[in-house]
Amino acid sequence: MDREAAQSRADWLREEINFHSHRYFVLDSPLISDAQFDHLVDELHEIEQQFPELVTPDSPTQRVQGQPAEGFSKVAHPAPILSLDKVTSREQIFAWHNRVSKLLPQEAESLASETLDYVVEPKLDGLTVVLHYDRGRFVLGATRGDGQVGEDITTNLRTLATLPLRIPVSNDGPEIPASLVVRGEVLILIDDFAALNAGLIAAGEMPFANPRNAAAGSLRQLDARITAQRPLRLFVYSVVEKTGPALLTQCETLAYLRDLGFPVTEEVRTFESLDDVAHYCETMVEQRNTLPYEADGLVIKIDDLATSESLGVVGGRPRGAVAYKFPAQEAITRLKAVEFTLGRTGVITPAAILEPVPIAGVIVSRASLHNFDVVDERDIRVGDRVIVKRAGDVIPYVSGPVVAAREGSEQEIIPPTTCPSCKEPVSHPEGEVAYYCINVACPAQLVQKLTFFAAVMDIEGIGERTALQLVDQGLVKDPVDLYTLQKEALLELEGFADKKADNLLGAIEASKAQPFTRVLAALGIRGVGFAVAALLTAAFPSLDALCSALAEEIASVEGLGPITAQNIINWFALPRNQAIVEKLRGAGLTLSAPEASAPAPNSQPLAGMTFVITGTLSRPRNEVQQWIETQGGKVTGSVSAKTDYLVIGEEPGGSKFRRAQQLGTPMVSEEELGHLAEEVTT
Ligand code: IVH
């Protein structure tokens, strides 16, 4: 390839990669597979390696290349990055409104209560960033700093997959302004945060206290390669400065930013009455935990930007918007005791027993202490007054002690030397954070394993209590013993009468029909959940095939890696697990996957059909897409003559909807989509 050909191929690849990463990360609606995407990036990398002079700072390959910086240089913001006044109640919302409407010009004031529109957005609890675009290229990104001067974190921001390096992302987007500065928030989604912390704990590192700290710590890394590994997300919500025609309303601003290719949160509402605004704020207090990220409140904005700006700024806070703060999801209470609990894999974790305290409407009397390293690092002691937090739907956790409230009688928390259940010595492997009970016959672990097995195999009637009874009476020594249970023995257990015993035995019998993938997931092999089990059974369609597989063979399955492979090999190598495998063979369970070449009739009811999705669905769009694909269907990004159905959610997008109308494409709701699959099946 000569230089000229390389240049034009690289340009094409960059455009293609930017387009597809926007589809994937921002719209949640990819048009190509991950492997195809990686291919494009690999090809661009190769060209850039061959012709280093062709590398541009906004090339998508630069997202992960950041070299350690020396510290951050300072950046003066083009306009002050203001903060907001706060309100916490309906009354205060009205008081804010009364205050500001007095400042409106006379005629506007009299009209204010009737004509003002309001936009309400989540107050994202992350880090404020200011992003500069020069003729569509991302050239500079800064933290808020003191509102006048921030820090240059451009290299780190380039690593964010949702940050457009070049705008507009799509060809039919708005015209590029010569210069554009936008403001947004960088954060970590609650689910990503939980996974990030689990990974840090497993690697023996300190977990973050909350998503905000995790985002801040990740974004201000001097080494951008670390930032690149963190699941940071960007949402933008305002234009700080822009050349060209002015935007008139906040609604228009959000739509404009979205059209340019910026990620904008979907949870935005407009209202015509302040009463509706207040009502919405109150209902969102209850629903804050349904948001995918942490929001510490809502921001109420006067939609008309000229009106909003005419109100001016007082004490660094614009009058045209106000933050409605949610009540804190934290409280201070006394740590009464620490309980050591045992997990299915033998890990012993400390749990905090608290003096009961209400936090955002829920009485909390127990909370997570993460692990013993965290307890040690934060110096949490029994008897301390501690700060307890709730975030999203995550279990409450102790974030730290109130050291100033100590009385001197507080007791250090010492990791146990013996298992809380079987009293055998505990193991604390060198270099690991966890403390383990390694006794294979430990009853508490068995109880956990049994309830897990029953839950995965969908055996109703085996909760912790029954599992404990079965283990205590020696009826079950491993989960597969369930299949040898006799009715007479069950009737001996407290609370078991004829009907209950029959029901349980019926449920156990029915579980024999569960597919091989479930059986495999139910065994509780470390790292083998449903998704991994499905990959395994596709590659090794029987228990025999899997038992005799080599670590390299397992590791070479796409989606698996050497660590999972080694866990599987280790599990099958243990004599007690070999005994379980032998019992499984005799128990009449399904131990092979149906042949891929002869699928069950109509297992793919949507085969050959093409779908397009528009609007908000009850589940994330990629989940619905995945479901359609497992049913054999295909999802594409735009409506054409080849589209069989347009799936319509709430607030469907205009262009797809109109095109479907023009073409006469049938439209179905999410519910009808489900029926469609069933109809074809029956
Ligand atoms: S608008 C001039 N909208 O909350 C008005 N701010 O004190 C600028 N924040 O740190 C703020 N989500 O960065 C606005 N949807 C949102 C926001 C938001 C989070 C942050 C903001 C600032 C604080 C407000």
XYZ file of C-alpha atoms and ligand atoms in Angstrom, residues 82-84 121-124 128 144 183 185 237 299 301 318, ligand 1:
39
model
C -21.168 27.668 37.612
C -22.757 25.553 40.296
C -26.386 25.574 41.432
C -32.936 16.350 34.355
C -31.192 13.951 36.725
C -28.433 15.598 38.705
C -25.706 13.165 37.751
C -17.989 17.755 35.749
C -14.265 21.972 36.569
C -20.338 20.645 29.662
C -20.574 14.698 33.699
C -26.182 18.545 29.265
C -31.914 19.818 38.107
C -34.175 24.419 34.460
C -27.406 31.086 37.967
S -26.695 22.259 34.951
C -25.227 26.618 35.171
N -27.450 19.792 34.725
O -24.393 19.289 39.474
C -25.912 25.354 35.433
N -25.716 20.288 36.254
O -24.193 22.357 41.247
C -25.002 24.250 35.358
N -24.778 18.337 37.406
O -21.393 20.063 39.613
C -25.428 22.986 35.883
N -26.069 16.868 36.436
O -21.962 19.769 37.064
C -26.622 20.643 35.341
N -28.193 17.616 34.401
C -27.380 18.480 35.002
C -26.412 18.055 35.933
C -25.603 19.011 36.564
C -25.094 17.037 37.301
C -23.762 18.871 38.325
C -23.011 20.078 37.865
C -22.553 20.680 39.180
C -23.669 20.337 40.085
C -24.597 21.511 40.250
